[in-house]
Amino acid sequence: MRVVLAEDLFLLRDGLVRMLEAYDFEVVAAVESGPELSKALAELEPDVAVVDVRLPPSFSDEGLQCALQARRARPGLPVLVLSQHVEQLYARELLADGSGGIGYLLKDRVFDAEQFIDAVRRVAAGGTAMDPQVISQLLDRRAQDKPLGRLTPRELEVMELMAEGRSNTAIAAQLFVTERAVAKHTSNIFGKLGLPPSDDNNRRVLAVLAYLDRG
């Protein structure tokens, strides 16, 4: 699996390259600036991009702007964002089209290699890998808005876990309920949000996340 990595800090960039290669990823480019990232994404067409938000030369939103531009040129390009903070505006914009794999992890909350590698693989396969804090902030922003405000506390818990990319089985284990109960909550969520139920976990999660971007 071919990866383009963008991270301005040398030690972190080198460590990520070594980790990815240890798990049989091919890092086709490891860059430190926005212009380098744009060029690599356009020319190398990787299977997944792992990008920091703030890159030279602006150290503002350079990484995400490059990722958004690349997704416009190549819809569905899998992108895993690594950031120190929850950049709500950019997270919503990245999630808005609901196509392809999307991930958003906070650097100081990635606790082991397996967690990170699982996120990269999930995003590359077209799924989602969202840090719970990112999801919570997106949900908090919309919690008072209808129809999201009609969800029960338990349905909000289920939706947060769905948005992280978890299966019904994983949600049931996390909440100590049956899979049948999770399926019922999921059906209720889609009904209240006006979204059609789907057996495709990735599509249902992306649909919910895209909904959160509206309004």
PDB file of C-alpha atoms in Angstrom:
ATOM      1  CA  MET A   1       0.000   0.000   0.000  1.00  0.00           C
ATOM      2  CA  ARG A   2       1.485   3.313  -1.142  1.00  0.00           C
ATOM      3  CA  VAL A   3       1.562   6.223   1.317  1.00  0.00           C
ATOM      4  CA  VAL A   4       2.377   9.910   1.020  1.00  0.00           C
ATOM      5  CA  LEU A   5       3.313  11.372   4.411  1.00  0.00           C
ATOM      6  CA  ALA A   6       3.462  15.067   5.286  1.00  0.00           C
ATOM      7  CA  GLU A   7       4.957  16.135   8.624  1.00  0.00           C
ATOM      8  CA  ASP A   8       7.262  19.108   9.215  1.00  0.00           C
ATOM      9  CA  LEU A   9       9.026  17.791  12.328  1.00  0.00           C
ATOM     10  CA  PHE A  10      11.946  15.604  11.238  1.00  0.00           C
ATOM     11  CA  LEU A  11      11.989  13.204  14.183  1.00  0.00           C
ATOM     12  CA  LEU A  12       8.256  12.560  14.012  1.00  0.00           C
ATOM     13  CA  ARG A  13       8.331  12.240  10.229  1.00  0.00           C
ATOM     14  CA  ASP A  14      11.223   9.783  10.347  1.00  0.00           C
ATOM     15  CA  GLY A  15       9.525   7.789  13.101  1.00  0.00           C
ATOM     16  CA  LEU A  16       6.282   7.551  11.120  1.00  0.00           C
ATOM     17  CA  VAL A  17       8.156   6.410   8.025  1.00  0.00           C
ATOM     18  CA  ARG A  18       9.911   3.667   9.968  1.00  0.00           C
ATOM     19  CA  MET A  19       6.662   2.560  11.598  1.00  0.00           C
ATOM     20  CA  LEU A  20       4.768   2.411   8.304  1.00  0.00           C
ATOM     21  CA  GLU A  21       7.558   0.502   6.580  1.00  0.00           C
ATOM     22  CA  ALA A  22       7.717  -1.959   9.479  1.00  0.00           C
ATOM     23  CA  TYR A  23       4.076  -2.806   8.732  1.00  0.00           C
ATOM     24  CA  ASP A  24       4.738  -3.308   5.002  1.00  0.00           C
ATOM     25  CA  PHE A  25       3.524   0.073   3.743  1.00  0.00           C
ATOM     26  CA  GLU A  26       5.481   1.689   0.929  1.00  0.00           C
ATOM     27  CA  VAL A  27       6.169   5.336   1.770  1.00  0.00           C
ATOM     28  CA  VAL A  28       6.512   6.823  -1.690  1.00  0.00           C
ATOM     29  CA  ALA A  29       7.100  10.343  -0.362  1.00  0.00           C
ATOM     30  CA  ALA A  30       7.756  11.860   3.070  1.00  0.00           C
ATOM     31  CA  VAL A  31       7.573  15.639   2.775  1.00  0.00           C
ATOM     32  CA  GLU A  32       7.715  18.607   5.133  1.00  0.00           C
ATOM     33  CA  SER A  33       5.868  21.432   3.349  1.00  0.00           C
ATOM     34  CA  GLY A  34       2.616  22.223   1.594  1.00  0.00           C
ATOM     35  CA  PRO A  35       4.074  22.671  -1.909  1.00  0.00           C
ATOM     36  CA  GLU A  36       5.913  19.340  -1.628  1.00  0.00           C
ATOM     37  CA  LEU A  37       2.708  17.643  -0.473  1.00  0.00           C
ATOM     38  CA  SER A  38       0.662  19.033  -3.366  1.00  0.00           C
ATOM     39  CA  LYS A  39       3.257  17.847  -5.866  1.00  0.00           C
ATOM     40  CA  ALA A  40       3.520  14.374  -4.317  1.00  0.00           C
ATOM     41  CA  LEU A  41      -0.243  13.850  -4.202  1.00  0.00           C
ATOM     42  CA  ALA A  42      -0.677  14.974  -7.808  1.00  0.00           C
ATOM     43  CA  GLU A  43       2.222  13.025  -9.285  1.00  0.00           C
ATOM     44  CA  LEU A  44       2.349   9.841  -7.191  1.00  0.00           C
ATOM     45  CA  GLU A  45      -1.388   9.122  -6.683  1.00  0.00           C
ATOM     46  CA  PRO A  46      -0.940   7.240  -3.387  1.00  0.00           C
ATOM     47  CA  ASP A  47      -3.394   4.790  -1.856  1.00  0.00           C
ATOM     48  CA  VAL A  48      -3.596   6.991   1.239  1.00  0.00           C
ATOM     49  CA  ALA A  49      -2.242  10.351   2.421  1.00  0.00           C
ATOM     50  CA  VAL A  50      -1.210  10.928   6.043  1.00  0.00           C
ATOM     51  CA  VAL A  51      -0.973  14.672   6.625  1.00  0.00           C
ATOM     52  CA  ASP A  52      -0.331  17.151   9.398  1.00  0.00           C
ATOM     53  CA  VAL A  53      -2.596  20.203   9.404  1.00  0.00           C
ATOM     54  CA  ARG A  54       0.012  22.905   9.872  1.00  0.00           C
ATOM     55  CA  LEU A  55       2.885  22.801   7.398  1.00  0.00           C
ATOM     56  CA  PRO A  56       5.348  25.333   5.999  1.00  0.00           C
ATOM     57  CA  PRO A  57       5.318  27.884   4.592  1.00  0.00           C
ATOM     58  CA  SER A  58       2.233  29.288   6.352  1.00  0.00           C
ATOM     59  CA  PHE A  59       2.067  26.939   9.376  1.00  0.00           C
ATOM     60  CA  SER A  60      -1.706  27.500   9.409  1.00  0.00           C
ATOM     61  CA  ASP A  61      -3.880  25.100   7.432  1.00  0.00           C
ATOM     62  CA  GLU A  62      -1.410  24.237   4.690  1.00  0.00           C
ATOM     63  CA  GLY A  63      -1.679  20.455   5.039  1.00  0.00           C
ATOM     64  CA  LEU A  64      -5.462  20.299   5.000  1.00  0.00           C
ATOM     65  CA  GLN A  65      -5.770  22.739   2.131  1.00  0.00           C
ATOM     66  CA  CYS A  66      -3.448  20.526   0.079  1.00  0.00           C
ATOM     67  CA  ALA A  67      -5.496  17.460   1.010  1.00  0.00           C
ATOM     68  CA  LEU A  68      -8.761  19.190   0.086  1.00  0.00           C
ATOM     69  CA  GLN A  69      -7.311  20.309  -3.250  1.00  0.00           C
ATOM     70  CA  ALA A  70      -6.100  16.774  -3.962  1.00  0.00           C
ATOM     71  CA  ARG A  71      -9.540  15.326  -3.139  1.00  0.00           C
ATOM     72  CA  ARG A  72     -11.179  17.769  -5.519  1.00  0.00           C
ATOM     73  CA  ALA A  73      -8.811  16.610  -8.255  1.00  0.00           C
ATOM     74  CA  ARG A  74      -9.165  12.951  -7.238  1.00  0.00           C
ATOM     75  CA  PRO A  75     -12.507  12.397  -5.472  1.00  0.00           C
ATOM     76  CA  GLY A  76     -12.349   9.785  -2.755  1.00  0.00           C
ATOM     77  CA  LEU A  77      -8.607  10.073  -2.111  1.00  0.00           C
ATOM     78  CA  PRO A  78      -8.169   8.535   1.375  1.00  0.00           C
ATOM     79  CA  VAL A  79      -6.784  11.103   3.821  1.00  0.00           C
ATOM     80  CA  LEU A  80      -5.763  10.569   7.444  1.00  0.00           C
ATOM     81  CA  VAL A  81      -5.194  13.858   9.260  1.00  0.00           C
ATOM     82  CA  LEU A  82      -2.801  14.107  12.211  1.00  0.00           C
ATOM     83  CA  SER A  83      -3.132  17.230  14.341  1.00  0.00           C
ATOM     84  CA  GLN A  84      -2.397  18.626  17.772  1.00  0.00           C
ATOM     85  CA  HIS A  85      -5.849  20.216  17.929  1.00  0.00           C
ATOM     86  CA  VAL A  86      -9.397  19.744  16.677  1.00  0.00           C
ATOM     87  CA  GLU A  87      -9.672  22.078  13.716  1.00  0.00           C
ATOM     88  CA  GLN A  88     -13.477  22.003  13.473  1.00  0.00           C
ATOM     89  CA  LEU A  89     -13.828  24.097  10.328  1.00  0.00           C
ATOM     90  CA  TYR A  90     -11.374  21.970   8.377  1.00  0.00           C
ATOM     91  CA  ALA A  91     -12.702  18.706   9.759  1.00  0.00           C
ATOM     92  CA  ARG A  92     -16.201  19.606   8.589  1.00  0.00           C
ATOM     93  CA  GLU A  93     -14.965  20.670   5.162  1.00  0.00           C
ATOM     94  CA  LEU A  94     -12.985  17.465   4.739  1.00  0.00           C
ATOM     95  CA  LEU A  95     -15.996  15.388   5.742  1.00  0.00           C
ATOM     96  CA  ALA A  96     -18.485  17.357   3.684  1.00  0.00           C
ATOM     97  CA  ASP A  97     -18.512  15.368   0.431  1.00  0.00           C
ATOM     98  CA  GLY A  98     -18.892  12.021   2.217  1.00  0.00           C
ATOM     99  CA  SER A  99     -16.778  10.180  -0.354  1.00  0.00           C
ATOM    100  CA  GLY A 100     -13.781   7.990   0.293  1.00  0.00           C
ATOM    101  CA  GLY A 101     -11.813   7.232   3.445  1.00  0.00           C
ATOM    102  CA  ILE A 102     -11.396   9.944   6.044  1.00  0.00           C
ATOM    103  CA  GLY A 103      -9.558   9.941   9.353  1.00  0.00           C
ATOM    104  CA  TYR A 104      -8.728  12.563  11.969  1.00  0.00           C
ATOM    105  CA  LEU A 105      -6.424  11.629  14.835  1.00  0.00           C
ATOM    106  CA  LEU A 106      -4.969  13.794  17.571  1.00  0.00           C
ATOM    107  CA  LYS A 107      -1.228  13.253  17.875  1.00  0.00           C
ATOM    108  CA  ASP A 108      -1.069  13.127  21.662  1.00  0.00           C
ATOM    109  CA  ARG A 109      -3.877  10.552  21.779  1.00  0.00           C
ATOM    110  CA  VAL A 110      -2.242   7.948  19.521  1.00  0.00           C
ATOM    111  CA  PHE A 111      -0.962   5.568  22.162  1.00  0.00           C
ATOM    112  CA  ASP A 112       0.538   2.662  20.200  1.00  0.00           C
ATOM    113  CA  ALA A 113       1.594   1.516  16.741  1.00  0.00           C
ATOM    114  CA  GLU A 114      -1.342  -0.868  16.300  1.00  0.00           C
ATOM    115  CA  GLN A 115      -3.851   1.938  16.855  1.00  0.00           C
ATOM    116  CA  PHE A 116      -2.180   4.135  14.249  1.00  0.00           C
ATOM    117  CA  ILE A 117      -1.657   1.372  11.685  1.00  0.00           C
ATOM    118  CA  ASP A 118      -5.251   0.201  12.073  1.00  0.00           C
ATOM    119  CA  ALA A 119      -6.411   3.763  11.377  1.00  0.00           C
ATOM    120  CA  VAL A 120      -4.264   4.035   8.237  1.00  0.00           C
ATOM    121  CA  ARG A 121      -5.556   0.710   6.910  1.00  0.00           C
ATOM    122  CA  ARG A 122      -9.162   1.551   7.707  1.00  0.00           C
ATOM    123  CA  VAL A 123      -8.978   4.905   5.931  1.00  0.00           C
ATOM    124  CA  ALA A 124      -7.144   3.429   2.936  1.00  0.00           C
ATOM    125  CA  ALA A 125      -9.951   0.861   2.621  1.00  0.00           C
ATOM    126  CA  GLY A 126     -12.537   3.647   2.396  1.00  0.00           C
ATOM    127  CA  GLY A 127     -13.589   3.690   6.058  1.00  0.00           C
ATOM    128  CA  THR A 128     -13.276   6.238   8.832  1.00  0.00           C
ATOM    129  CA  ALA A 129     -10.947   6.604  11.799  1.00  0.00           C
ATOM    130  CA  MET A 130     -12.032   9.494  13.970  1.00  0.00           C
ATOM    131  CA  ASP A 131     -10.664  10.371  17.386  1.00  0.00           C
ATOM    132  CA  PRO A 132     -13.535  10.429  19.915  1.00  0.00           C
ATOM    133  CA  GLN A 133     -12.620  13.996  20.918  1.00  0.00           C
ATOM    134  CA  VAL A 134     -13.018  15.155  17.321  1.00  0.00           C
ATOM    135  CA  ILE A 135     -16.422  13.507  17.089  1.00  0.00           C
ATOM    136  CA  SER A 136     -17.490  14.876  20.477  1.00  0.00           C
ATOM    137  CA  GLN A 137     -16.670  18.436  19.457  1.00  0.00           C
ATOM    138  CA  LEU A 138     -18.540  18.073  16.170  1.00  0.00           C
ATOM    139  CA  LEU A 139     -21.508  16.618  18.017  1.00  0.00           C
ATOM    140  CA  ASP A 140     -21.377  19.263  20.756  1.00  0.00           C
ATOM    141  CA  ARG A 141     -21.505  21.979  18.126  1.00  0.00           C
ATOM    142  CA  ARG A 142     -24.687  20.526  16.691  1.00  0.00           C
ATOM    143  CA  ALA A 143     -26.252  18.991  19.804  1.00  0.00           C
ATOM    144  CA  GLN A 144     -28.920  21.684  20.096  1.00  0.00           C
ATOM    145  CA  ASP A 145     -29.785  21.662  16.390  1.00  0.00           C
ATOM    146  CA  LYS A 146     -32.706  19.691  15.039  1.00  0.00           C
ATOM    147  CA  PRO A 147     -32.983  16.867  14.118  1.00  0.00           C
ATOM    148  CA  LEU A 148     -29.753  15.927  15.933  1.00  0.00           C
ATOM    149  CA  GLY A 149     -31.268  17.319  19.101  1.00  0.00           C
ATOM    150  CA  ARG A 150     -33.970  14.654  18.943  1.00  0.00           C
ATOM    151  CA  LEU A 151     -31.488  11.840  19.511  1.00  0.00           C
ATOM    152  CA  THR A 152     -31.476  10.247  22.946  1.00  0.00           C
ATOM    153  CA  PRO A 153     -28.256  10.200  25.015  1.00  0.00           C
ATOM    154  CA  ARG A 154     -27.808   6.504  24.155  1.00  0.00           C
ATOM    155  CA  GLU A 155     -28.334   7.187  20.439  1.00  0.00           C
ATOM    156  CA  LEU A 156     -25.711   9.932  20.606  1.00  0.00           C
ATOM    157  CA  GLU A 157     -23.294   7.446  22.198  1.00  0.00           C
ATOM    158  CA  VAL A 158     -23.993   4.955  19.421  1.00  0.00           C
ATOM    159  CA  MET A 159     -23.524   7.615  16.746  1.00  0.00           C
ATOM    160  CA  GLU A 160     -20.199   8.715  18.228  1.00  0.00           C
ATOM    161  CA  LEU A 161     -18.946   5.128  18.094  1.00  0.00           C
ATOM    162  CA  MET A 162     -20.300   4.692  14.562  1.00  0.00           C
ATOM    163  CA  ALA A 163     -18.439   7.819  13.519  1.00  0.00           C
ATOM    164  CA  GLU A 164     -15.213   6.387  14.922  1.00  0.00           C
ATOM    165  CA  GLY A 165     -15.664   3.573  12.405  1.00  0.00           C
ATOM    166  CA  ARG A 166     -16.725   0.832  14.824  1.00  0.00           C
ATOM    167  CA  SER A 167     -18.901  -2.093  13.786  1.00  0.00           C
ATOM    168  CA  ASN A 168     -22.156  -3.035  15.518  1.00  0.00           C
ATOM    169  CA  THR A 169     -20.296  -5.831  17.294  1.00  0.00           C
ATOM    170  CA  ALA A 170     -17.669  -3.415  18.631  1.00  0.00           C
ATOM    171  CA  ILE A 171     -20.329  -0.892  19.672  1.00  0.00           C
ATOM    172  CA  ALA A 172     -22.271  -3.582  21.526  1.00  0.00           C
ATOM    173  CA  ALA A 173     -19.129  -4.639  23.407  1.00  0.00           C
ATOM    174  CA  GLN A 174     -18.249  -1.033  24.285  1.00  0.00           C
ATOM    175  CA  LEU A 175     -21.730  -0.218  25.599  1.00  0.00           C
ATOM    176  CA  PHE A 176     -22.392  -3.652  27.157  1.00  0.00           C
ATOM    177  CA  VAL A 177     -25.573  -4.187  25.137  1.00  0.00           C
ATOM    178  CA  THR A 178     -26.639  -6.717  22.524  1.00  0.00           C
ATOM    179  CA  GLU A 179     -26.006  -6.311  18.810  1.00  0.00           C
ATOM    180  CA  ARG A 180     -29.760  -6.351  18.333  1.00  0.00           C
ATOM    181  CA  ALA A 181     -30.049  -3.312  20.601  1.00  0.00           C
ATOM    182  CA  VAL A 182     -27.343  -1.529  18.617  1.00  0.00           C
ATOM    183  CA  ALA A 183     -29.149  -2.320  15.359  1.00  0.00           C
ATOM    184  CA  LYS A 184     -32.342  -0.826  16.809  1.00  0.00           C
ATOM    185  CA  HIS A 185     -30.523   2.327  17.931  1.00  0.00           C
ATOM    186  CA  THR A 186     -28.916   2.621  14.497  1.00  0.00           C
ATOM    187  CA  SER A 187     -32.293   2.320  12.789  1.00  0.00           C
ATOM    188  CA  ASN A 188     -33.711   5.018  15.063  1.00  0.00           C
ATOM    189  CA  ILE A 189     -30.757   7.306  14.338  1.00  0.00           C
ATOM    190  CA  PHE A 190     -31.182   7.064  10.590  1.00  0.00           C
ATOM    191  CA  GLY A 191     -34.902   7.608  10.924  1.00  0.00           C
ATOM    192  CA  LYS A 192     -34.480  10.762  12.996  1.00  0.00           C
ATOM    193  CA  LEU A 193     -31.760  12.124  10.732  1.00  0.00           C
ATOM    194  CA  GLY A 194     -33.701  11.327   7.572  1.00  0.00           C
ATOM    195  CA  LEU A 195     -30.942   9.045   6.323  1.00  0.00           C
ATOM    196  CA  PRO A 196     -31.673   5.639   4.746  1.00  0.00           C
ATOM    197  CA  PRO A 197     -30.377   2.629   6.712  1.00  0.00           C
ATOM    198  CA  SER A 198     -27.463   0.767   5.115  1.00  0.00           C
ATOM    199  CA  ASP A 199     -25.608  -2.472   5.735  1.00  0.00           C
ATOM    200  CA  ASP A 200     -22.419  -0.735   4.574  1.00  0.00           C
ATOM    201  CA  ASN A 201     -20.783   0.507   7.773  1.00  0.00           C
ATOM    202  CA  ASN A 202     -18.472   2.918   5.963  1.00  0.00           C
ATOM    203  CA  ARG A 203     -21.284   4.526   3.997  1.00  0.00           C
ATOM    204  CA  ARG A 204     -23.510   4.910   7.020  1.00  0.00           C
ATOM    205  CA  VAL A 205     -20.739   6.557   9.045  1.00  0.00           C
ATOM    206  CA  LEU A 206     -19.832   8.926   6.232  1.00  0.00           C
ATOM    207  CA  ALA A 207     -23.496   9.806   5.815  1.00  0.00           C
ATOM    208  CA  VAL A 208     -23.790  10.728   9.496  1.00  0.00           C
ATOM    209  CA  LEU A 209     -20.573  12.741   9.385  1.00  0.00           C
ATOM    210  CA  ALA A 210     -21.705  14.525   6.225  1.00  0.00           C
ATOM    211  CA  TYR A 211     -24.958  15.352   7.977  1.00  0.00           C
ATOM    212  CA  LEU A 212     -23.048  16.914  10.864  1.00  0.00           C
ATOM    213  CA  ASP A 213     -21.437  19.288   8.381  1.00  0.00           C
ATOM    214  CA  ARG A 214     -24.763  20.733   7.285  1.00  0.00           C
ATOM    215  CA  GLY A 215     -26.429  23.808   8.662  1.00  0.00           C
TER     216      GLY A 215
END
